[in-house]
Amino acid sequence: MTTPALLPLSGRRIPALSPGASSFPHHRATLRLSEKFILLLILSAFITLCFGAFFFLPDNSKHKRFDLGLEDVLIPHIDAPKMGKHAREREGAVRVRDEKTKGDGKPSLRDKIRADHERALQEAKEKLRKSRAELQAEIQTEKVRVVEELKKKEAGPRPLPPVPMPKVVGVSDGEPPEPAVKEKRDKIREMMKHAWDSYRQYGWGHNELKPLAKKGHTTNIFGNSQMGATIVDALDSLYIMGLHEEFKDGQEWIEQNLDFTGVNAEVSVFEVNIRFIGGLLAAYYLSGQEVFKLKAVQLAEKLLPAFNTPTGIPWAMVNLKSGVGRNWGWASAGSSILAEFGTLHMEFVHLTYLTGNPVYYQKVMHIRKLLAKMDRPNGLYPNYLNPRTGRWGQHHTSVGGLGDSFYEYLLKAWLMSDKTDTEARKTYDDAIEAIERHLIRKSNGGLTFIGEWKNGHLERKMGHLTCFAGGMFALGADGSPDDKAGHYLQLGAEIAHTCHESYDRTVLKLGPEAFKFDSGLEAVAVRQNEKYYILRPEVIETYWYMWRFTHDPKYRQWGWEAAQAIDKYCRVSGGFSGVKDVYSSNPTYDDVQQSFFLAETLKYLYLLFSSDDLLPLDSWVFNTEAHPLPVLHLGNITLPGSQPAQR
Ligand code: DMJ
């Protein structure tokens, strides 16, 4: 090894040494006095320096450069000048924030960071005390954990706990014995195929179809995203109609494309619940295919942030990605809508049943409890409730839009629990009693109608949406208080009749969106913007329930009239479209094939011409989008988070 030339101590250059030679000149064994003195001086200066450093430099754990954050603590050997740009910027930022938090009584950011640093230093010291073997074992365990986590991520979501499949009966067939009825049923099946095939061809993957433009249709209720709403909504109809190829196609699309991770869309909680979660759960129960259950649960998780409000009443809309919720701008005083937050119970109870996660059940029970505590003007539920204050908004009560399915779900919660949820039944009975007293009237021409309560007076107008109530009254007749079953069945029949009149008094034999009972008018629309028909199901839904409970042939007759009118006036080469004026013999189209046309309208028509053993009503309860969910015999099941059922 070559030793570098020594620097002259006295100004005289010492000759360079040859390789292998000692570093000291051999001709002189001792140092001169002056040289000794200089060496001593250097040595004493060095000792003083070390001594000073030991006593006077700040404690390591308090050193400024440790105020940078955890990663700096974990690499404490990095000197400040070697810090990266970001670390330096962060150091500055921390200092500024520290200044801001000083003197407010709370532990300063600096204290918190210091505590973190000390903990990390302690951990580091402990690590250093460990033997090499122990450290290697720890590293190995950590490696295994990371690999496991990666595997889990690749394998997708955690499998759900196995739960017994509730009794599922009558999921197919239902062929009617009479050939004439079978012929009608076949026609409905053909209409379903036309609607589906057209969507398959022109709108596949979009939420809905524009049957005239022959392209996909997006709506704001699904955040203008492409979530395949028609596929999910139509699945169970396809299944019960025996359209198995189509069902398989839909299932494949769902398996490959229905993924909510990272979907940056602000969706309606209500619509996603009734169409997507309801549709997926029904498809799962009918077909037994796990994928539908998994997708329903994944989506439900994304809706949960909507409940993060001061009262627990959910926002109307939630962004699936950020979880940020808000209400419709048009809703009274920033309110949530009764028919929206009140139409979650059926699906959420099933979600808790299938996942073992009590959160869904708790969310809907919390809503129920909160409502039970509130004063109700005249015993009526206003349509608007502010989720921040927990106060009612405008006093507007309706059994149609904004209110409708809240009442429906009270009754169906009771039915779905195998009639054990008596609290729901009682709430339904009380609500219906108030509705009958304040909203239901007979017109001069003898038509029973359900009006709307607006700021202290009754508006004598009924919506197409309200027509579902005929079916609801019939469904709730059995089990009504004071043995009023006959009364409610009769009320259902009267509403069915009125709604049929609203169809029969038009040119197209299709019902308008809203109709009046005022100034000599009976069951007809007045305003131009109430004359449209958008393939809605409610009137046919009521015909079907009435048929099941009475077997009066007029309901099949009325249903057939409606089916023929739809086929004649709404059918186009690219599917089915809504029409803008049911009183015009030359109607224009709205160019939308609604997903509920496949989920509800065609399903109820098909069931109307099927035998009663297809989806029998003692085993199935239809959600508000006509997705059948099986009765959960809660007498035998205790939902996590619930009390055992009382009979
Ligand atoms: C459907 O989406 C549901 O029935 C909902 O409850 C209200 N109405 C539409 C169809 O008209």
XYZ file of C-alpha atoms and ligand atoms in Angstrom:
658
model
C 0.000 0.000 0.000
C 1.333 3.451 -0.821
C 1.376 6.015 1.988
C 0.801 9.553 0.774
C 3.553 12.087 1.258
C 3.338 13.667 4.683
C 2.681 17.316 4.827
C 5.723 19.271 6.119
C 5.356 20.085 9.794
C 8.100 22.675 9.709
C 8.151 23.900 6.213
C 10.764 21.365 5.071
C 9.589 18.868 2.639
C 9.966 15.260 3.679
C 10.898 13.076 0.742
C 8.352 10.614 -0.515
C 8.810 7.099 0.748
C 9.394 4.098 -1.346
C 6.886 1.216 -1.193
C 7.286 -0.887 1.947
C 9.157 1.811 3.868
C 8.081 3.016 7.323
C 6.162 6.288 7.386
C 8.642 7.873 9.720
C 12.084 8.952 8.592
C 14.499 6.310 9.765
C 17.362 8.658 10.342
C 15.621 10.261 13.452
C 13.927 8.162 16.210
C 12.509 10.976 18.389
C 10.420 14.095 17.708
C 11.665 17.571 18.240
C 10.250 19.499 21.198
C 8.336 21.900 18.965
C 6.795 18.971 17.088
C 5.766 17.309 20.375
C 4.173 20.544 21.462
C 2.164 20.903 18.291
C 0.957 17.283 18.539
C -0.055 17.840 22.154
C -1.912 20.961 21.195
C -3.870 19.130 18.479
C -4.691 16.266 20.832
C -5.933 18.555 23.614
C -8.033 20.543 21.116
C -9.587 17.284 19.898
C -10.411 16.107 23.455
C -11.980 19.487 24.297
C -14.100 19.244 21.176
C -15.364 15.750 22.028
C -16.062 16.775 25.598
C -18.006 19.823 24.478
C -19.996 17.834 21.980
C -20.996 15.305 24.618
C -22.256 17.882 27.126
C -23.435 20.807 25.054
C -24.985 19.476 21.862
C -28.834 19.085 22.121
C -30.329 15.734 22.998
C -30.780 13.543 19.935
C -34.486 13.092 20.414
C -34.943 16.843 20.487
C -32.792 17.615 17.573
C -34.480 19.769 14.974
C -33.903 17.386 12.111
C -36.082 14.794 13.896
C -39.015 17.156 13.643
C -39.460 16.141 10.065
C -41.707 13.147 10.387
C -41.501 9.469 10.983
C -39.372 8.542 8.020
C -36.642 10.907 9.223
C -36.705 9.250 12.602
C -36.348 5.871 11.042
C -33.266 7.054 9.150
C -31.681 9.329 11.790
C -28.230 9.080 10.266
C -29.217 11.399 7.410
C -27.667 14.810 7.992
C -29.759 17.899 7.417
C -27.733 19.096 4.416
C -28.369 15.743 2.748
C -32.172 16.093 3.126
C -34.147 15.964 -0.068
C -36.074 18.964 -1.317
C -39.369 17.592 -0.010
C -37.996 16.906 3.434
C -36.658 20.443 3.636
C -39.975 21.893 2.493
C -41.792 19.742 4.984
C -39.480 20.856 7.760
C -40.398 24.458 6.962
C -44.088 23.590 6.879
C -43.912 21.843 10.234
C -42.231 24.854 11.750
C -44.940 27.178 10.418
C -47.719 24.900 11.702
C -45.975 24.657 15.080
C -46.000 28.404 15.355
C -49.742 28.416 14.645
C -50.646 25.848 17.305
C -48.602 27.443 20.068
C -50.466 28.591 23.153
C -53.878 27.029 22.481
C -53.540 24.674 25.405
C -53.514 21.577 23.233
C -50.325 19.547 22.754
C -48.468 21.204 19.909
C -47.709 19.439 16.704
C -44.072 19.544 17.716
C -44.899 17.634 20.928
C -46.811 15.036 19.000
C -44.018 14.605 16.504
C -41.513 14.423 19.308
C -43.542 11.727 21.052
C -43.667 9.801 17.796
C -39.931 10.165 17.401
C -39.240 8.966 20.888
C -41.456 5.951 20.401
C -39.755 5.184 17.111
C -36.313 5.591 18.681
C -37.321 3.258 21.453
C -38.474 0.694 18.904
C -35.245 1.135 16.973
C -33.201 0.593 20.151
C -35.170 -2.534 20.943
C -34.534 -3.765 17.437
C -30.808 -3.206 17.884
C -30.879 -5.239 21.087
C -32.314 -8.206 19.206
C -30.099 -10.952 17.901
C -29.495 -11.389 14.216
C -31.625 -14.543 14.210
C -34.521 -12.761 15.872
C -34.357 -9.941 13.368
C -34.262 -12.358 10.466
C -37.313 -14.158 11.854
C -39.156 -10.844 12.126
C -38.288 -9.896 8.569
C -39.489 -13.281 7.385
C -42.834 -12.896 9.217
C -43.319 -9.449 7.719
C -42.557 -10.788 4.231
C -45.160 -13.528 4.653
C -47.731 -10.973 5.827
C -47.164 -8.722 2.813
C -47.412 -11.670 0.410
C -50.648 -12.816 2.079
C -52.129 -9.354 1.746
C -51.213 -9.166 -1.907
C -52.770 -12.563 -2.496
C -55.956 -11.433 -0.760
C -56.094 -8.342 -2.931
C -55.683 -10.420 -6.077
C -58.296 -12.927 -4.950
C -60.839 -10.103 -4.564
C -63.068 -9.323 -1.608
C -63.307 -11.487 1.493
C -65.747 -14.371 1.052
C -69.006 -13.874 2.890
C -69.959 -16.128 5.768
C -72.094 -19.117 4.805
C -75.718 -18.528 5.786
C -78.637 -20.838 5.135
C -80.519 -20.046 1.937
C -84.029 -18.946 2.919
C -86.919 -20.946 1.508
C -87.005 -20.167 -2.203
C -90.003 -21.651 -3.964
C -91.722 -20.999 -7.268
C -88.809 -19.392 -9.060
C -89.811 -20.553 -12.522
C -92.548 -22.039 -14.658
C -96.007 -20.857 -13.512
C -97.471 -21.840 -16.879
C -101.201 -21.079 -16.856
C -103.484 -23.996 -17.708
C -105.669 -21.952 -20.124
C -104.210 -21.708 -23.665
C -105.625 -18.183 -24.174
C -103.851 -16.960 -21.066
C -100.670 -18.748 -22.072
C -100.803 -16.978 -25.416
C -100.948 -13.621 -23.659
C -98.086 -14.588 -21.411
C -96.032 -15.593 -24.448
C -96.726 -12.193 -25.967
C -95.399 -10.467 -22.831
C -92.313 -12.666 -22.995
C -91.818 -11.613 -26.617
C -92.083 -7.948 -25.601
C -89.447 -8.549 -22.936
C -87.191 -10.108 -25.536
C -87.638 -7.153 -27.866
C -86.807 -4.697 -25.074
C -83.783 -6.711 -23.986
C -82.458 -7.485 -27.477
C -82.696 -3.826 -28.455
C -80.828 -2.744 -25.352
C -78.315 -5.539 -25.978
C -77.753 -4.275 -29.490
C -77.749 -0.514 -29.027
C -77.235 0.339 -25.382
C -75.255 -2.509 -23.851
C -73.478 -1.414 -20.664
C -75.208 1.967 -20.598
C -77.811 2.483 -17.934
C -80.727 2.698 -20.314
C -81.548 2.788 -24.002
C -82.637 5.512 -26.384
C -84.766 3.315 -28.651
C -85.176 5.878 -31.446
C -81.653 7.249 -31.502
C -80.550 3.632 -30.976
C -77.876 4.427 -28.466
C -77.240 4.409 -24.723
C -79.033 6.743 -22.333
C -77.538 8.182 -19.157
C -79.338 9.798 -16.234
C -78.225 11.857 -13.276
C -79.651 9.355 -10.780
C -76.673 7.174 -11.620
C -74.245 10.058 -11.842
C -74.223 9.860 -15.654
C -72.021 6.806 -15.308
C -72.295 3.573 -17.254
C -73.373 1.056 -14.654
C -75.543 -1.194 -16.805
C -78.723 -0.372 -14.842
C -80.971 -2.121 -17.363
C -78.959 -5.338 -17.099
C -79.185 -5.463 -13.319
C -82.813 -4.351 -13.232
C -83.896 -6.907 -15.841
C -82.088 -10.004 -14.561
C -84.824 -11.478 -12.389
C -87.491 -10.844 -15.040
C -85.345 -12.708 -17.563
C -84.910 -15.509 -15.061
C -88.568 -16.062 -14.252
C -89.497 -15.774 -17.939
C -87.081 -18.586 -18.732
C -84.880 -16.369 -20.950
C -81.774 -18.215 -19.818
C -79.362 -17.221 -22.607
C -80.142 -13.576 -21.977
C -79.756 -14.065 -18.237
C -76.355 -15.675 -18.780
C -75.302 -12.773 -20.975
C -76.278 -10.332 -18.264
C -74.476 -12.363 -15.619
C -71.304 -12.372 -17.710
C -71.436 -8.612 -18.141
C -71.862 -8.186 -14.406
C -68.976 -10.537 -13.620
C -66.662 -8.715 -15.970
C -67.777 -5.104 -15.783
C -69.810 -4.234 -12.732
C -67.062 -2.889 -10.532
C -67.620 0.074 -8.253
C -64.034 0.556 -7.129
C -62.929 3.996 -8.097
C -66.217 4.913 -9.810
C -66.319 8.664 -9.449
C -70.072 9.116 -9.755
C -72.610 10.842 -7.565
C -75.578 8.487 -7.464
C -79.019 8.433 -5.884
C -78.858 6.228 -2.788
C -82.519 5.281 -3.208
C -82.293 4.391 -6.897
C -79.094 2.423 -6.482
C -80.636 0.572 -3.576
C -83.937 -0.375 -5.206
C -82.592 -1.116 -8.686
C -79.042 -2.367 -8.159
C -78.972 -3.851 -4.679
C -82.561 -5.101 -4.968
C -81.908 -6.440 -8.473
C -78.664 -8.172 -7.521
C -80.130 -9.706 -4.364
C -83.157 -11.021 -6.258
C -80.899 -12.466 -8.968
C -78.854 -14.139 -6.240
C -81.835 -15.683 -4.486
C -83.432 -16.872 -7.724
C -80.331 -18.301 -9.366
C -78.085 -19.059 -6.383
C -75.129 -17.439 -8.211
C -72.753 -16.012 -5.586
C -71.479 -13.249 -7.866
C -74.722 -11.301 -7.475
C -74.519 -11.399 -3.705
C -70.885 -10.254 -3.731
C -71.611 -7.355 -6.078
C -74.606 -6.289 -3.994
C -72.462 -6.181 -0.863
C -69.617 -4.307 -2.567
C -72.061 -1.680 -3.740
C -73.857 -1.436 -0.402
C -70.545 -0.654 1.289
C -70.185 2.312 -1.039
C -73.572 3.665 0.020
C -72.786 3.637 3.732
C -71.016 7.036 3.847
C -74.368 8.584 2.878
C -75.477 7.941 6.464
C -72.760 10.161 7.910
C -75.082 13.025 8.758
C -75.758 14.640 12.143
C -79.012 12.666 12.458
C -78.200 9.430 10.625
C -80.879 10.247 8.024
C -78.945 9.605 4.817
C -78.206 12.090 2.105
C -80.125 11.606 -1.142
C -76.916 11.317 -3.145
C -73.463 10.001 -2.471
C -70.281 9.995 -4.495
C -69.258 6.346 -4.798
C -65.595 7.252 -4.768
C -65.243 10.029 -2.221
C -68.232 9.105 -0.045
C -69.307 12.741 -0.007
C -73.074 13.098 0.274
C -75.584 15.855 -0.404
C -79.246 16.445 -1.052
C -81.188 17.403 -4.146
C -81.101 21.139 -4.717
C -84.870 21.238 -5.268
C -85.801 19.525 -1.991
C -87.402 21.769 0.640
C -84.822 23.371 2.970
C -81.992 20.983 2.120
C -84.135 18.021 3.149
C -83.845 14.329 2.496
C -86.922 12.686 0.971
C -89.230 10.371 2.925
C -89.681 7.906 0.048
C -85.915 7.760 -0.400
C -84.533 7.282 3.108
C -87.659 5.278 3.964
C -87.114 2.752 1.190
C -84.005 0.942 2.310
C -85.287 -1.451 4.940
C -85.915 -4.619 2.916
C -82.586 -4.618 1.106
C -80.598 -3.608 4.189
C -82.103 -6.354 6.350
C -81.112 -8.857 3.668
C -77.618 -7.389 3.531
C -77.172 -7.926 7.253
C -78.547 -11.427 6.929
C -76.161 -12.328 4.106
C -73.037 -10.624 5.435
C -73.429 -11.076 9.173
C -72.610 -7.376 9.398
C -75.085 -5.585 11.698
C -74.352 -2.158 10.231
C -77.067 -2.299 7.548
C -79.766 -3.355 9.952
C -78.679 -0.727 12.463
C -78.804 2.071 9.892
C -82.404 1.385 8.905
C -83.576 0.725 12.447
C -82.055 4.033 13.484
C -84.153 5.795 10.827
C -87.273 4.025 12.056
C -86.611 4.981 15.686
C -85.924 8.593 14.817
C -89.183 8.862 12.857
C -91.130 7.218 15.664
C -90.053 9.969 18.053
C -91.159 12.831 15.811
C -94.405 14.735 15.948
C -96.537 14.226 12.885
C -98.918 16.946 11.739
C -102.375 15.305 11.747
C -100.658 11.948 12.095
C -99.217 12.401 8.580
C -95.578 12.064 7.577
C -94.313 15.093 5.651
C -92.214 14.215 2.592
C -89.214 16.307 3.654
C -86.872 15.841 6.597
C -83.703 17.832 7.169
C -80.809 15.440 7.917
C -78.827 18.134 9.749
C -81.514 19.390 12.116
C -83.828 16.388 12.228
C -86.788 18.700 11.540
C -89.508 18.331 8.944
C -89.281 20.544 5.870
C -92.384 21.678 3.979
C -95.586 19.998 5.206
C -96.394 18.126 2.028
C -97.684 14.566 2.348
C -98.226 12.257 -0.562
C -98.765 8.574 -1.245
C -97.348 9.218 -4.720
C -93.925 10.626 -5.575
C -91.746 11.608 -2.562
C -93.776 9.556 -0.075
C -95.028 6.359 -1.744
C -92.598 3.543 -1.003
C -92.024 4.639 2.603
C -95.513 3.272 3.411
C -94.949 0.288 1.147
C -91.766 -0.682 3.014
C -93.421 -0.512 6.434
C -95.912 -3.133 5.326
C -93.292 -5.175 3.504
C -90.874 -5.105 6.457
C -93.582 -6.875 8.416
C -94.305 -9.360 5.625
C -90.634 -10.022 4.954
C -90.037 -10.804 8.620
C -92.666 -13.539 8.418
C -94.969 -11.109 10.213
C -92.754 -10.906 13.290
C -91.785 -7.236 12.884
C -94.970 -6.026 14.538
C -93.504 -2.577 15.132
C -93.407 -2.069 11.351
C -96.971 -3.310 10.975
C -98.244 -0.960 13.682
C -96.436 2.004 12.096
C -97.989 1.099 8.747
C -101.492 0.788 10.208
C -101.251 4.149 11.964
C -99.924 5.874 8.843
C -102.652 4.394 6.625
C -105.347 5.401 9.079
C -104.183 9.037 8.910
C -103.952 8.843 5.113
C -107.486 7.532 4.866
C -108.762 10.256 7.123
C -107.012 13.169 5.422
C -106.149 12.191 1.858
C -108.633 9.657 0.498
C -111.836 11.026 -0.974
C -114.579 10.127 -3.460
C -115.045 12.310 -6.522
C -118.446 13.605 -7.615
C -118.524 10.850 -10.194
C -117.914 8.223 -7.500
C -114.206 7.568 -8.100
C -112.086 6.968 -5.006
C -108.849 8.902 -5.198
C -105.849 9.685 -3.008
C -105.010 13.380 -2.997
C -101.988 15.216 -1.638
C -101.775 17.288 1.527
C -100.049 20.606 0.918
C -99.669 23.196 3.655
C -102.990 22.529 5.275
C -105.197 21.749 2.304
C -105.991 18.788 0.096
C -104.949 18.913 -3.523
C -107.450 16.791 -5.495
C -104.858 15.358 -7.808
C -103.498 11.825 -8.035
C -100.263 10.698 -9.657
C -99.655 7.584 -11.721
C -97.132 6.688 -9.005
C -99.945 6.751 -6.397
C -101.750 3.960 -8.229
C -99.415 1.384 -6.652
C -101.365 1.951 -3.419
C -104.288 -0.173 -4.620
C -101.988 -3.199 -4.561
C -100.522 -2.138 -1.231
C -103.946 -1.916 0.426
C -104.823 -5.374 -0.863
C -101.493 -6.804 0.264
C -101.936 -5.312 3.728
C -105.583 -6.307 4.119
C -104.786 -9.557 5.856
C -103.501 -8.650 9.312
C -105.090 -5.202 9.421
C -106.450 -4.066 12.802
C -110.071 -4.399 13.867
C -110.627 -7.039 11.256
C -110.748 -4.485 8.460
C -109.373 -6.887 5.848
C -112.497 -6.629 3.729
C -112.389 -2.847 3.908
C -108.803 -2.648 2.675
C -109.359 -5.158 -0.104
C -112.312 -3.039 -1.189
C -110.182 0.118 -1.015
C -107.565 -1.606 -3.194
C -110.282 -2.483 -5.719
C -111.544 1.109 -5.785
C -108.078 2.520 -6.416
C -107.544 -0.057 -9.174
C -110.806 1.046 -10.745
C -109.911 4.750 -10.576
C -106.521 4.136 -12.112
C -108.065 2.034 -14.854
C -110.378 4.960 -15.562
C -107.351 7.240 -15.907
C -106.156 4.903 -18.688
C -109.540 4.388 -20.259
C -110.256 8.116 -20.603
C -107.252 8.697 -22.878
C -106.870 8.231 -26.596
C -103.989 5.786 -26.305
C -105.501 3.818 -23.391
C -102.346 4.562 -21.433
C -102.386 6.518 -18.194
C -101.148 10.090 -17.752
C -98.525 11.032 -15.166
C -101.087 12.877 -13.010
C -104.847 13.355 -13.148
C -107.343 15.623 -11.433
C -110.685 15.382 -9.648
C -111.629 19.030 -9.683
C -113.898 21.520 -11.434
C -115.921 18.827 -13.133
C -112.829 16.859 -14.150
C -112.573 13.190 -13.300
C -109.339 11.203 -13.653
C -107.903 13.263 -16.507
C -104.718 15.277 -16.842
C -105.054 19.013 -17.315
C -101.570 20.381 -17.712
C -99.558 19.477 -20.771
C -96.607 18.399 -18.653
C -98.765 15.801 -16.886
C -99.977 14.021 -20.001
C -97.005 11.761 -20.600
C -96.630 8.024 -20.042
C -93.103 6.789 -19.460
C -93.693 3.015 -19.359
C -94.456 3.130 -15.640
C -95.672 -0.010 -13.832
C -97.862 1.133 -10.902
C -101.291 0.583 -12.431
C -100.384 -2.874 -13.727
C -98.763 -3.652 -10.371
C -102.108 -3.000 -8.675
C -103.965 -5.126 -11.254
C -101.623 -8.006 -10.445
C -102.041 -7.820 -6.672
C -105.786 -7.520 -7.089
C -105.760 -10.529 -9.395
C -103.806 -12.602 -6.875
C -106.177 -11.737 -4.037
C -109.505 -11.859 -5.883
C -109.036 -13.744 -9.162
C -111.516 -11.335 -10.666
C -110.995 -11.721 -14.466
C -111.384 -7.988 -15.026
C -107.831 -7.454 -13.752
C -106.418 -9.706 -16.449
C -108.619 -7.923 -18.949
C -107.358 -4.494 -17.847
C -103.768 -5.708 -17.833
C -104.159 -7.021 -21.354
C -105.593 -3.684 -22.535
C -102.518 -1.928 -21.146
C -100.124 -4.473 -22.691
C -101.731 -4.043 -26.119
C -101.588 -0.263 -25.855
C -97.909 -0.367 -24.922
C -97.160 -2.689 -27.802
C -99.112 -0.506 -30.216
C -98.000 2.964 -29.193
C -94.677 2.584 -27.394
C -93.021 -0.120 -29.467
C -90.462 1.020 -32.036
C -87.870 -0.921 -33.980
C -85.187 -0.072 -31.410
C -87.165 -1.063 -28.286
C -89.958 0.654 -26.333
C -90.291 4.372 -25.739
C -92.371 6.584 -23.466
C -94.916 8.901 -25.133
C -95.395 12.590 -24.460
C -99.186 12.884 -24.708
C -101.599 10.049 -24.078
C -104.500 12.207 -25.310
C -103.036 12.643 -28.777
C -103.668 10.140 -31.544
C -100.352 11.091 -33.013
C -98.030 10.981 -30.021
C -94.384 11.874 -29.983
C -91.834 9.745 -28.221
C -89.592 10.686 -25.312
C -86.960 8.282 -26.640
C -86.183 6.532 -23.355
C -86.613 2.866 -22.546
C -86.666 3.041 -18.744
C -84.959 0.211 -16.876
C -88.070 -0.213 -14.699
C -90.024 -1.191 -17.816
C -88.071 -4.475 -17.855
C -87.841 -4.799 -14.074
C -91.444 -4.003 -13.218
C -93.964 -3.334 -15.986
C -93.205 -6.453 -18.001
C -92.664 -8.589 -14.891
C -96.035 -7.684 -13.393
C -97.706 -8.329 -16.750
C -96.000 -11.716 -17.022
C -97.056 -12.633 -13.477
C -100.613 -11.490 -14.216
C -100.820 -14.169 -16.917
C -99.004 -16.836 -14.914
C -100.366 -19.187 -12.299
C -100.095 -18.185 -8.637
C -97.353 -20.699 -7.886
C -94.825 -18.486 -9.669
C -93.341 -16.375 -6.868
C -96.088 -17.048 -4.310
C -96.758 -14.126 -2.003
C -96.356 -16.080 1.217
C -92.708 -16.780 0.343
C -91.662 -13.681 -1.581
C -91.947 -9.967 -1.000
C -91.360 -7.628 -3.931
C -89.247 -4.575 -3.336
C -90.485 -1.303 -4.787
C -88.714 -2.039 -8.080
C -90.490 -5.455 -8.286
C -87.414 -7.423 -7.258
C -88.591 -10.432 -5.268
C -86.825 -11.077 -1.958
C -87.588 -14.173 0.083
C -89.341 -13.985 3.426
C -86.801 -14.283 6.219
C -88.398 -16.372 8.904
C -86.980 -14.200 11.653
C -88.583 -16.415 14.270
C -85.686 -18.783 13.536
C -83.060 -16.163 12.775
C -81.628 -13.458 14.973
C -80.064 -10.788 12.826
C -76.757 -9.525 14.185
C -77.538 -6.336 16.051
C -81.225 -7.129 16.514
C -83.347 -8.509 19.336
C -84.895 -11.942 18.835
C -88.213 -11.540 17.064
C -91.409 -11.284 19.118
C -94.573 -12.838 17.824
C -89.778 2.694 -9.906
O -88.419 2.938 -10.012
C -90.129 2.301 -8.509
O -91.332 1.672 -8.532
C -90.171 3.444 -7.563
O -90.669 3.084 -6.295
C -90.987 4.587 -8.073
N -91.368 4.454 -9.432
C -90.522 3.899 -10.398
C -91.293 3.535 -11.647
O -92.352 4.337 -11.922
